XYZ file of C-alpha atoms in Angstrom:
684
model
C 3.065 20.827 -32.633
C -0.010 18.381 -33.462
C -2.660 17.998 -30.331
C 0.244 19.862 -28.060
C -1.056 18.265 -24.695
C -2.062 20.603 -22.069
C -3.393 17.880 -20.203
C -1.244 18.279 -17.519
C -2.522 22.390 -17.084
C -3.563 22.230 -13.686
C -1.239 20.158 -13.275
C -8.263 -8.003 11.220
C -8.247 -5.483 13.987
C -7.359 -7.395 16.996
C -10.025 -7.268 19.912
C -9.920 -8.292 22.776
C -9.070 -12.150 22.024
C -10.602 -12.187 18.459
C -8.784 -12.208 15.292
C -10.834 -9.844 13.080
C -7.619 -9.159 10.484
C -10.041 -7.965 7.289
C -9.141 -3.917 8.856
C -5.345 -4.430 9.447
C -5.430 -1.023 11.022
C -2.571 -0.740 12.592
C -0.740 2.577 12.308
C 0.534 4.170 14.987
C -0.178 7.760 13.887
C 1.039 10.629 15.544
C -2.174 12.708 16.462
C -3.918 9.629 14.524
C -6.464 9.431 16.993
C -8.475 6.314 17.425
C -5.824 4.718 15.166
C -3.107 5.590 17.486
C -5.148 4.176 20.509
C -5.834 0.875 18.063
C -2.322 0.561 17.769
C -1.631 1.032 21.260
C -4.436 -1.323 22.623
C -2.440 -4.063 20.461
C 0.823 -3.839 21.778
C -1.391 -4.094 25.019
C -2.845 -7.123 23.697
C 0.614 -8.849 22.704
C 1.854 -8.132 26.589
C -1.402 -9.584 27.454
C -1.087 -12.593 25.672
C 2.916 -13.145 26.858
C 1.707 -12.579 29.992
C -1.329 -15.337 30.130
C 1.029 -17.738 28.624
C 4.239 -17.934 30.370
C 1.299 -18.156 33.600
C -0.503 -20.578 32.084
C 2.955 -22.142 31.253
C 4.177 -22.425 34.596
C 0.662 -24.230 36.178
C 0.993 -26.167 33.459
C 3.996 -27.629 35.097
C 2.341 -29.490 37.700
C -0.155 -30.361 35.723
C 1.856 -32.139 33.650
C 3.521 -34.056 36.708
C 0.237 -34.994 38.134
C -1.108 -36.669 34.938
C -1.486 -40.404 35.088
C 0.094 -40.765 31.457
C 2.800 -38.135 32.258
C 3.836 -40.157 34.869
C 4.022 -43.397 33.234
C 5.746 -42.103 30.509
C 8.307 -40.878 32.834
C 8.570 -43.735 34.724
C 7.308 -42.342 38.217
C 4.616 -42.653 40.522
C 3.038 -39.663 42.860
C -0.321 -40.257 44.354
C -1.868 -38.607 46.877
C -5.371 -37.705 48.611
C -6.702 -34.988 46.900
C -4.800 -35.224 43.700
C -7.693 -34.444 41.519
C -8.459 -31.973 43.829
C -5.275 -30.059 43.097
C -5.636 -30.552 39.062
C -8.938 -29.274 39.317
C -7.658 -25.901 40.663
C -4.763 -25.393 38.670
C -6.632 -26.425 35.510
C -9.453 -23.880 36.463
C -7.099 -21.301 36.797
C -5.598 -22.243 33.144
C -9.081 -22.518 31.827
C -10.075 -19.247 33.655
C -6.873 -16.965 32.998
C -5.374 -18.527 30.358
C -8.443 -19.084 28.254
C -9.938 -15.839 29.029
C -9.323 -14.134 25.925
C -10.779 -17.140 23.733
C -13.615 -16.986 26.022
C -14.674 -13.693 25.836
C -13.630 -14.051 21.990
C -16.483 -16.608 21.729
C -18.822 -14.072 23.598
C -18.307 -11.114 21.320
C -18.913 -13.535 18.170
C -21.840 -14.592 19.527
C -23.284 -11.360 20.350
C -22.731 -10.736 16.350
C -24.231 -13.760 15.209
C -21.310 -14.934 13.415
C -19.201 -18.231 14.596
C -15.496 -18.082 14.397
C -12.394 -18.721 15.247
C -13.000 -17.933 18.825
C -15.784 -19.816 19.266
C -14.127 -23.229 18.051
C -12.059 -22.333 20.603
C -13.807 -21.611 23.373
C -15.989 -24.728 23.146
C -13.083 -27.062 22.773
C -11.708 -26.261 26.031
C -14.991 -25.593 27.639
C -16.385 -29.048 26.600
C -12.580 -30.361 27.828
C -13.101 -28.618 31.083
C -16.515 -29.327 31.866
C -15.796 -32.909 31.023
C -13.070 -33.196 33.105
C -14.358 -31.273 35.932
C -17.422 -33.744 36.216
C -15.298 -36.618 36.643
C -13.574 -35.172 39.867
C -16.644 -34.539 41.039
C -18.511 -37.930 40.086
C -18.523 -38.744 36.704
C -17.451 -42.200 35.345
C -14.214 -41.239 32.874
C -11.179 -39.906 32.823
C -9.789 -36.500 33.268
C -7.490 -34.589 30.668
C -6.707 -31.817 32.507
C -3.331 -32.001 30.940
C -4.719 -32.041 27.377
C -6.435 -28.686 28.367
C -3.568 -26.895 30.004
C -1.279 -27.885 26.871
C -4.115 -26.524 24.484
C -4.721 -23.344 25.772
C -0.768 -22.937 26.191
C -0.281 -23.560 22.731
C -3.050 -21.421 21.629
C -1.683 -18.496 23.756
C 1.594 -19.112 22.308
C 0.336 -19.255 18.649
C -1.707 -15.903 19.229
C 1.195 -14.010 20.927
C 3.668 -15.001 17.956
C 0.904 -14.292 15.407
C -0.032 -10.643 16.499
C 3.631 -9.590 17.048
C 3.833 -10.284 13.271
C 0.778 -8.690 12.500
C 2.426 -5.472 14.307
C 5.488 -5.917 12.150
C 3.354 -5.637 9.066
C 2.658 -1.860 10.290
C 5.617 -0.478 10.828
C 6.572 0.542 7.717
C 3.687 2.830 7.940
C 4.767 3.616 11.321
C 8.197 4.827 10.482
C 6.363 7.368 7.957
C 4.537 8.701 10.648
C 7.409 9.395 13.054
C 9.175 10.992 10.335
C 8.074 14.469 10.988
C 9.447 16.448 13.769
C 8.087 17.654 16.357
C 9.492 21.109 16.623
C 10.121 23.922 13.621
C 12.286 27.121 13.153
C 9.364 29.907 12.848
C 11.213 32.680 11.115
C 9.954 36.342 12.515
C 11.390 39.025 11.545
C 15.231 38.292 11.857
C 14.990 35.581 14.341
C 14.380 32.089 14.202
C 11.906 30.828 16.808
C 11.323 27.138 17.979
C 7.602 26.238 17.469
C 5.340 23.418 18.104
C 5.322 21.738 14.230
C 1.256 22.213 15.195
C 1.117 25.396 15.599
C 2.151 26.459 12.121
C 0.165 27.676 9.227
C 0.546 28.172 5.922
C 2.673 31.136 4.297
C 4.444 30.706 7.770
C 8.739 30.937 6.784
C 10.570 28.323 8.357
C 14.330 27.876 8.461
C 15.760 24.663 8.152
C 18.965 23.984 9.055
C 21.449 21.095 8.253
C 20.746 17.505 9.202
C 17.783 18.679 10.451
C 14.089 17.069 9.239
C 11.504 19.569 6.902
C 8.830 20.107 9.292
C 5.984 20.969 7.040
C 5.384 20.359 3.130
C 6.407 23.869 1.346
C 8.650 25.542 -1.486
C 12.383 26.894 -0.897
C 12.345 30.758 -1.117
C 15.938 30.761 0.079
C 18.781 28.812 -0.232
C 20.008 25.565 -1.798
C 20.906 22.178 -0.128
C 20.497 18.258 -0.693
C 17.481 16.855 0.629
C 17.172 12.718 1.283
C 13.326 11.614 0.689
C 14.172 7.581 0.470
C 11.471 7.205 3.097
C 9.031 9.086 0.986
C 9.443 8.584 -2.712
C 11.608 5.365 -2.419
C 14.607 8.035 -4.404
C 18.166 6.442 -2.675
C 20.119 9.506 -3.814
C 19.769 12.812 -2.083
C 18.144 15.220 -4.375
C 19.575 18.742 -5.161
C 17.119 21.702 -4.307
C 16.776 24.759 -4.692
C 15.015 28.442 -4.810
C 11.295 27.303 -6.015
C 11.661 24.020 -5.354
C 9.190 21.873 -3.796
C 10.192 19.930 -0.377
C 8.573 17.200 1.729
C 7.708 17.365 5.008
C 9.526 14.522 6.632
C 12.504 14.524 4.602
C 15.726 14.883 5.862
C 18.064 18.113 5.053
C 21.676 18.059 4.135
C 24.478 20.082 4.353
C 22.588 23.654 3.421
C 20.253 25.989 4.977
C 17.178 26.701 3.689
C 14.596 29.168 4.269
C 11.153 27.477 3.409
C 7.224 28.697 2.764
C 4.509 26.674 4.481
C 2.007 25.323 2.151
C 0.912 22.130 3.926
C 0.475 21.011 7.874
C -1.615 18.617 9.834
C -3.804 16.522 7.549
C -3.309 18.567 4.367
C 0.801 17.453 4.092
C 1.897 14.846 1.342
C 2.648 12.510 4.774
C -0.473 12.892 6.267
C -2.180 12.007 2.491
C 0.192 9.059 2.086
C -0.599 7.601 5.665
C -4.533 8.204 5.087
C -4.233 6.210 1.186
C -2.414 3.134 3.141
C -5.059 3.238 5.895
C -8.235 2.962 3.286
C -6.170 0.450 1.217
C -5.462 -1.706 4.064
C -9.084 -1.345 4.910
C -10.113 -2.594 1.499
C -10.941 -6.141 0.678
C -9.861 -7.605 -2.364
C -11.378 -10.676 -4.235
C -8.755 -12.611 -2.887
C -9.393 -11.418 0.155
C -13.446 -11.932 0.264
C -12.574 -15.328 -1.202
C -10.530 -16.452 1.870
C -13.221 -15.029 4.063
C -16.015 -17.283 2.501
C -13.298 -20.017 2.460
C -12.783 -19.316 6.367
C -16.825 -19.169 6.787
C -17.444 -22.517 5.359
C -14.701 -24.146 7.543
C -15.856 -22.775 10.345
C -19.065 -24.388 9.561
C -17.100 -27.793 8.725
C -15.347 -27.287 11.723
C -18.358 -27.103 14.305
C -20.588 -29.966 12.415
C -17.424 -32.208 11.751
C -16.454 -31.550 15.905
C -20.130 -32.459 16.772
C -20.439 -35.362 14.520
C -16.967 -36.615 15.697
C -18.624 -36.879 18.891
C -21.809 -38.743 17.847
C -19.574 -40.900 15.689
C -17.603 -42.301 18.089
C -20.460 -42.684 21.064
C -22.322 -44.567 18.381
C -19.186 -47.092 17.820
C -18.864 -47.481 21.448
C -16.327 -45.927 22.156
C -16.068 -43.851 25.602
C -17.156 -40.524 26.199
C -13.667 -39.189 27.166
C -12.394 -40.602 24.126
C -14.819 -39.303 21.950
C -15.197 -35.441 23.628
C -11.242 -35.597 22.746
C -11.634 -36.224 19.043
C -14.013 -33.567 19.135
C -11.968 -30.798 20.880
C -9.297 -32.249 18.668
C -11.226 -31.353 15.190
C -12.323 -28.009 16.421
C -8.908 -27.343 17.165
C -7.168 -28.114 14.169
C -10.084 -26.533 11.638
C -9.834 -23.335 13.053
C -9.718 -21.393 10.339
C -6.841 -19.172 12.025
C -4.292 -19.325 9.091
C -7.023 -18.320 6.374
C -8.186 -15.588 8.470
C -4.300 -14.280 8.488
C -3.238 -15.326 5.396
C -4.351 -12.677 2.903
C -4.844 -9.636 5.560
C -1.395 -10.053 6.450
C 0.389 -9.880 3.094
C -2.263 -6.655 1.799
C -1.004 -4.555 4.937
C 2.789 -5.780 4.496
C 2.501 -4.927 0.378
C 0.650 -1.584 0.846
C 3.008 -0.200 3.775
C 6.030 -1.416 1.881
C 4.849 0.377 -1.514
C 4.319 3.494 0.639
C 7.594 3.319 1.537
C 8.818 2.803 -1.775
C 6.734 5.671 -3.187
C 4.024 3.309 -4.635
C 0.651 4.674 -3.491
C -2.398 1.558 -3.508
C -5.696 2.963 -3.761
C -7.492 0.072 -5.347
C -6.343 -3.298 -3.954
C -8.129 -5.230 -6.597
C -6.499 -3.623 -9.299
C -3.034 -3.900 -8.180
C -3.219 -7.479 -7.282
C -4.488 -8.011 -10.937
C -1.332 -6.152 -12.636
C 0.076 -9.881 -12.961
C -2.705 -9.583 -15.669
C -1.437 -7.183 -17.760
C -0.723 -7.489 -21.118
C -0.065 -3.725 -22.232
C 0.883 -0.916 -20.732
C 0.360 2.800 -21.998
C 2.616 5.336 -21.212
C 2.065 9.131 -21.508
C 5.292 10.521 -22.955
C 5.680 13.807 -20.673
C 6.939 13.329 -17.881
C 6.892 10.177 -17.657
C 9.208 8.724 -19.827
C 10.574 12.057 -20.399
C 12.059 14.638 -17.780
C 9.015 17.030 -18.699
C 11.743 20.047 -18.465
C 10.877 21.198 -22.370
C 14.152 23.250 -22.477
C 13.542 26.132 -25.073
C 15.375 25.218 -28.097
C 14.825 27.259 -30.943
C 12.883 31.258 -31.216
C 12.109 31.790 -34.874
C 10.233 35.081 -35.802
C 8.023 34.927 -38.759
C 6.553 38.257 -39.218
C 9.106 41.056 -39.428
C 7.435 42.865 -36.361
C 8.764 40.495 -33.839
C 12.305 39.771 -32.747
C 13.132 36.885 -31.201
C 12.899 38.421 -27.523
C 9.792 40.279 -28.047
C 8.537 36.655 -29.484
C 9.421 34.767 -25.950
C 7.854 37.718 -24.142
C 4.848 37.715 -25.631
C 4.689 33.554 -25.491
C 5.522 33.652 -22.004
C 3.176 36.057 -20.706
C -0.184 34.303 -22.568
C 1.234 30.678 -20.928
C 2.078 32.500 -18.013
C -1.347 30.838 -16.122
C -0.775 27.333 -17.485
C 1.290 24.941 -15.255
C 1.976 22.839 -18.625
C 5.852 21.653 -19.103
C 6.298 24.511 -22.066
C 4.981 27.549 -19.745
C 7.645 26.529 -17.393
C 9.726 26.010 -20.114
C 9.144 29.451 -21.331
C 9.468 31.251 -17.909
C 13.047 29.603 -17.140
C 14.162 31.015 -20.697
C 12.618 34.317 -20.216
C 14.460 34.701 -16.418
C 18.034 33.542 -18.143
C 17.448 36.005 -20.838
C 16.475 38.618 -18.095
C 13.233 39.505 -19.971
C 10.437 41.539 -18.398
C 7.420 39.324 -19.045
C 4.099 41.601 -18.936
C 0.652 40.442 -17.330
C -2.282 38.611 -19.346
C -5.351 38.464 -18.780
C -8.845 36.802 -20.338
C -6.491 33.117 -20.338
C -8.193 29.958 -22.188
C -7.207 26.907 -22.033
C -8.501 24.770 -25.248
C -7.269 20.732 -24.513
C -4.884 19.309 -26.558
C -4.988 22.961 -28.677
C -3.334 25.701 -26.985
C -4.122 29.048 -25.005
C -5.233 31.947 -25.599
C -5.399 35.572 -23.739
C -5.029 39.217 -23.783
C -0.850 40.746 -23.393
C -0.589 44.220 -23.645
C -4.011 44.846 -25.329
C -3.399 41.984 -28.256
C -5.093 38.947 -28.598
C -2.564 36.415 -28.666
C -3.073 32.518 -28.819
C -0.246 29.336 -28.337
C -0.709 26.586 -29.504
C 0.206 23.787 -31.986
C -0.962 22.642 -35.445
C -3.986 21.797 -34.811
C -4.373 25.707 -33.383
C -3.552 27.052 -36.390
C -5.828 24.543 -38.428
C -8.520 25.557 -36.503
C -8.090 29.579 -36.826
C -7.359 28.597 -40.970
C -3.605 29.459 -40.900
C -1.284 27.464 -43.170
C 1.478 25.724 -41.248
C 4.753 27.080 -42.356
C 7.275 24.531 -43.572
C 10.742 23.712 -43.159
C 13.457 22.022 -44.666
C 15.131 19.982 -42.325
C 12.256 18.703 -40.154
C 13.279 18.076 -36.788
C 12.022 16.219 -33.732
C 11.221 18.775 -31.670
C 8.088 19.767 -29.754
C 6.929 23.176 -31.663
C 4.576 26.151 -30.438
C 3.316 28.736 -32.787
C 2.435 32.169 -31.643
C -0.159 34.134 -33.243
C -0.439 37.871 -32.533
C -3.756 39.546 -33.723
C -4.683 36.967 -36.127
C -1.227 36.647 -37.717
C 1.437 34.302 -37.282
C 4.534 36.193 -35.506
C 6.804 32.514 -35.283
C 7.320 29.645 -33.453
C 9.279 28.244 -30.661
C 10.731 24.439 -30.076
C 11.229 22.479 -27.227
C 13.909 19.662 -26.085
C 12.533 17.265 -23.665
C 15.199 14.178 -22.511
C 14.112 10.775 -22.213
C 14.816 9.907 -18.529
C 17.767 7.814 -17.794
C 15.748 5.075 -16.620
C 13.165 5.058 -19.168
C 15.131 2.085 -21.525
C 15.594 -0.127 -18.231
C 12.053 0.125 -16.970
C 10.379 -0.487 -21.044
C 13.539 -3.317 -21.154
C 11.997 -4.941 -17.951
C 8.213 -5.119 -18.554
C 9.052 -6.717 -22.236
C 11.069 -9.396 -20.754
C 8.061 -9.976 -18.376
C 5.833 -10.414 -21.645
C 4.038 -6.621 -21.512
C 3.737 -4.857 -24.709
C 4.639 -1.361 -24.117
C 2.703 1.837 -26.295
C 3.361 5.348 -26.138
C 0.537 7.666 -25.915
C 0.885 10.903 -27.030
C -0.490 14.826 -28.350
C 3.233 15.134 -29.621
C 3.488 15.116 -33.094
C 4.308 11.850 -35.245
C 7.985 12.579 -35.700
C 8.450 13.189 -31.853
C 6.284 10.057 -31.208
C 7.840 7.684 -33.605
C 11.784 8.836 -32.516
C 11.147 8.487 -28.286
C 9.552 5.066 -29.156
C 12.449 4.169 -31.081
C 14.907 5.313 -28.822
C 13.508 3.547 -26.031
C 12.323 0.149 -28.032
C 8.477 0.343 -27.458
C 6.114 -2.092 -29.184
C 4.123 1.093 -30.486
C 3.208 4.424 -30.765
C 0.097 6.829 -30.893
C 0.756 10.017 -31.947
C -1.059 13.442 -32.015
C -4.032 12.408 -29.864
C -5.945 14.986 -28.111
C -6.952 14.285 -24.716
C -10.270 13.613 -25.098
C -9.318 10.179 -27.489
C -7.238 8.851 -24.889
C -9.691 7.039 -23.411
C -11.021 5.585 -26.523
C -7.772 4.412 -27.596
C -7.467 2.833 -24.147
C -10.936 0.934 -25.182
C -9.895 -0.101 -28.657
C -6.986 -2.145 -26.244
C -8.972 -3.600 -24.415
C -11.518 -4.715 -27.183
C -8.914 -6.508 -28.852
C -7.921 -8.679 -25.633
C -5.348 -6.895 -23.929
C -5.375 -6.613 -19.925
C -4.177 -2.282 -20.115
C -2.785 -0.096 -17.406
C -2.375 3.529 -18.119
C 0.174 5.536 -16.690
C -0.395 9.589 -16.980
C 0.099 12.596 -15.227
C -2.461 15.330 -16.008
C -6.418 16.089 -15.334
C -7.340 15.101 -18.909
C -5.779 11.818 -18.673
C -8.309 10.701 -15.836
C -10.752 9.200 -18.074
C -8.332 6.910 -19.638
C -6.801 6.324 -16.034
C -10.379 5.417 -15.189
C -10.939 3.315 -18.037
C -7.569 1.466 -18.143
C -7.666 -1.958 -15.841
C -4.852 -0.768 -14.121
C -4.432 3.355 -13.829
C -1.891 4.702 -12.880
C -1.021 8.320 -11.846
C 2.415 9.743 -12.083
C 2.180 12.306 -9.017
C 4.587 15.444 -8.486
C 6.284 16.019 -5.867
C 3.560 16.182 -3.072
C 0.529 15.786 -5.108
C -0.859 12.442 -4.612
C -4.940 13.274 -4.930
C -5.052 11.120 -7.770
C -8.742 10.501 -7.582
C -8.907 8.181 -10.367
C -5.626 6.330 -10.262
C -6.128 3.193 -8.613
C -2.212 3.598 -7.799
C -0.191 6.642 -7.614
C 3.830 6.948 -8.067
C 5.451 9.899 -5.880
C 8.858 10.212 -7.906
C 7.247 9.893 -11.613
C 10.007 7.569 -12.494
C 9.515 4.516 -15.080
C 11.267 2.270 -13.342
C 8.293 2.089 -10.466
C 5.825 1.164 -12.765
C 7.749 -2.244 -13.249
C 8.789 -2.312 -9.781
C 4.356 -1.524 -8.842
C 3.533 -4.289 -11.626
C 6.170 -7.083 -10.681
C 5.360 -6.334 -6.846
C 2.163 -6.675 -7.950
C 2.500 -9.934 -9.375
C 4.649 -10.874 -5.823
C 2.069 -9.959 -3.591
C -0.872 -11.777 -5.575
C 1.632 -15.155 -5.377
C 2.127 -14.949 -1.839
C -1.568 -14.958 -1.201
C -1.898 -17.659 -3.246
C 0.873 -19.807 -1.417
C -0.897 -19.215 1.781
C -4.301 -19.705 0.540
C -2.947 -23.018 -0.529
C -1.205 -23.967 2.497
C -4.086 -22.692 4.931
C -6.668 -24.471 3.288
C -4.338 -27.725 2.157
C -3.252 -27.528 5.600
C -6.301 -28.583 6.914
C -7.378 -30.872 4.341
C -4.802 -32.965 5.424
C -5.020 -32.310 9.407
C -9.046 -33.161 9.563
C -8.948 -36.424 9.115
C -6.380 -36.972 11.802
C -7.912 -35.652 14.032
C -10.786 -37.458 13.422
C -9.308 -40.272 14.709
C -10.753 -42.807 12.062
C -7.299 -43.181 10.147
C -5.548 -46.126 11.861
C -2.136 -45.250 13.695
C -2.536 -41.602 13.301
C -4.187 -40.367 16.541
C -3.286 -36.850 17.570
C -4.369 -35.097 20.647
C -5.793 -31.889 21.051
C -1.988 -29.975 22.430
C -0.617 -31.682 19.008
C -3.790 -30.491 16.686
C -3.511 -27.009 18.484
C 0.009 -26.937 17.982
C -0.187 -28.270 13.989
C -2.898 -24.948 13.823
C -0.544 -22.664 15.329
C 2.027 -23.571 13.304
C 0.496 -23.020 10.084
C -0.625 -19.517 11.197
C 2.747 -18.608 12.012
C 3.862 -20.038 8.254
C 1.740 -17.996 6.571
C 2.518 -15.099 8.697
C 6.689 -15.371 7.913
C 5.124 -16.363 4.465
C 3.978 -12.733 4.458
C 7.303 -11.525 5.905
C 8.743 -12.830 3.250
C 7.129 -10.219 0.708
C 9.026 -7.158 2.111
C 12.798 -8.477 0.257
C 10.682 -8.343 -3.384
C 11.142 -4.484 -2.865
C 14.419 -3.777 -1.032
C 16.241 -3.372 -3.798
């Protein structure tokens, strides 16, 4: 087998009043320390805004009824001594209680030397309140307490709705954390004792009864069952599990009773690693978000300059101070960069948590969003497009000294230290044939060549055609060469025979390839396997191209060649020796295997090793970027239209501060709702 690839060998947080959405770290994880506390704090902030909104709204009713303009609109006249003082008292409560989150946020922004949304709101409501208060105590002019009250009401309502939307973005991740049960059945002798999950240690034996949740990662040592892993890997159907199969903590047991040897607990579990990956990804800023941050910064500057500029312009034109001040307040409120601050982080949080829920773990947000640019995707064959089962099909002795059983015994022994699919296939066949496999020592692995070791005192080598070429042994010819994978067994320098393997193409591979091609993405097969095998698989799946007999250290060069030809390349692989190619690719996609999610060089990790997930990933990446662009256009477009209206210089189109606040809040809520619609893109 030319170049037999043994590369699988080792196989805005929300502050008190200020909305710093860049972190978006809202995961209420069990034992999550500051993350759990932060999430609880976010819930408390939602309740706080809710309380302040309703209290302010109740106080706003008498303020409105006592306002001369509102009385004129209603055709009533309630005038009494001390009316202005009552208005001042009610408005003061609304300003200091309802407006407190914005005033506190202003203080914090000034402390950081970074004026933002809270600064704009605080300046606007303070200018309105202080001017109206001065009028109450003797300054010539008119009050606009009712405008102040309704402005604060609308701002509180907008924040309350928005924060609920932000919290909703983290619920998929929160649901993941809640999958882990609190107790486990620890086997002690012949008894199973209920213990706290946190007390489990690697090596413990636990009993999992029908319908129970798996409390820790491990592998089955007794029994068989079906496990529901849908919330972990996105696989909708229960997965059959028997002895030696891995189980993931948080999955739900079916009707069987199994005993599991614990492998990972606490932070070492698959679930914890997924949560940490998602947290890190949500904390990253992609190029799109950095663009939004820059736009929000400039919008803040424009709002401050525009607000004070509008005030000065109207005063120079001879307008009353009250009118000029009202225009200034409206400009500052309507130009708050609130929607811009929410537009990208909320989409990022939703896409990251929803992806994790469907078995797509994003490690690099920029690469994920760049998946829309992919023109060619390169697939590693074994374990990605194929099942990686490598079942033994033929055992062919070439030396009379060795029969089929002996040849299989030596091959299995020398491959026993490998985690390659071929090694596992040999072990399955040896067990099925009831063979006792001897121990091997001096194990050596040569990437893309094969393995060697000492078995029963004999030097044994197993590998493909490159191994034979390297030691100067001519490859035997067969009359009817098949497309099977083939390894040769050399014992003490003599070619003892060869063993062939069949690896079935995954049922979902053809559909995934078709979906990608329908979306204008070329597909290419990259494998260390021989030309016949590569050509047959590529033809069966209808792929655009294939690259066969590629050694592990040549994979990166192949990716570079495609990039040099102008292709934007994604690479999928699951082996240690795929790492350079994954790092070289514009988007590196690592194929996970059960609980293995530590693919350090990959941008995205696919838990379920299913080709359809690759198509889903790329299409979801496109959808995510589209939502970000939509929100950016809405947030910036809204300000382009609203700013001139706020200044009052557009004849016949003068809007009040409260209407400006309502428009600003509406734009923010629209961005939040639009981001939530992203969930439907991965719901099927």
